[in-house]
XYZ file of C-alpha atoms in Angstrom:
87
model
C 0.071 -0.213 0.032
C 2.652 2.032 0.184
C 1.703 3.590 -3.670
C -0.015 6.935 -3.280
C -3.086 5.634 -4.448
C -6.129 8.809 -3.588
C -8.352 5.735 -2.864
C -6.476 4.762 0.289
C -6.637 9.008 1.228
C -9.931 9.634 0.486
C -10.258 5.194 2.967
C -8.104 6.825 5.604
C -10.391 10.794 5.350
C -13.581 8.194 6.412
C -12.254 6.778 9.403
C -11.106 9.949 9.973
C -14.134 11.127 10.673
C -15.506 8.145 12.334
C -12.900 8.470 14.590
C -14.075 12.357 15.115
C -17.849 10.889 15.913
C -16.702 8.927 18.153
C -14.879 11.023 20.336
C -11.901 8.816 19.185
C -9.930 12.773 18.440
C -5.895 10.933 18.385
C -7.277 8.210 16.418
C -8.558 10.287 14.310
C -5.444 12.880 14.072
C -3.363 10.544 13.293
C -6.058 8.943 10.245
C -6.137 12.257 8.855
C -2.279 12.499 9.024
C -2.599 9.350 7.125
C -4.978 10.937 4.389
C -2.162 13.252 3.996
C 0.852 11.111 3.890
C -1.768 9.435 1.667
C -2.870 12.612 -1.245
C -0.918 16.123 0.120
C -3.670 18.826 -1.708
C -6.778 16.904 0.277
C -7.967 20.172 2.058
C -10.773 18.891 4.089
C -8.310 16.138 6.107
C -5.800 20.238 6.785
C -8.803 21.447 7.799
C -11.044 18.677 9.854
C -7.949 17.998 11.854
C -7.555 21.452 11.607
C -10.783 21.969 13.785
C -9.985 18.014 16.406
C -6.303 20.474 16.572
C -8.404 23.162 18.412
C -10.696 20.287 19.667
C -8.405 19.547 21.619
C -5.957 22.875 22.573
C -3.282 21.801 21.083
C -3.236 26.172 19.049
C -0.484 26.388 16.505
C -1.147 22.217 15.003
C -3.578 23.866 14.452
C -3.917 27.053 13.140
C -0.626 25.436 10.217
C -3.019 22.282 9.133
C -6.117 25.183 9.227
C -4.347 27.251 7.350
C -3.034 24.657 4.331
C -6.740 24.048 4.832
C -7.139 28.093 3.572
C -5.119 27.798 0.810
C -6.721 24.627 -0.265
C -10.040 26.421 -0.675
C -11.864 25.663 2.306
C -13.837 29.341 2.697
C -14.923 28.710 6.591
C -11.614 28.231 7.392
C -11.297 31.634 7.804
C -14.466 32.221 9.804
C -12.688 29.358 12.084
C -9.599 31.193 12.912
C -10.938 34.927 12.896
C -13.701 33.410 15.687
C -11.171 30.857 17.512
C -8.150 31.755 17.099
C -7.409 35.064 16.862
C -8.610 35.720 20.457
């Protein structure tokens, strides 16, 4: 499974969403990281990992992921950052 395969990325992304729903935050972060490993421009994985990190109080890591998601076109990032980080 070492090949870069976008379907692998979506499998990991969806698994991350499942773990997030189950409030298994660290597992979700690991899954989003795997998704990003397979698909470096998966904006939603950066966004969800950033939100999860923000929830866990990892502000600096969250800002990095949210910024990357914003660069990749996720518009709601800026409202999130304005509300939760710039305060």
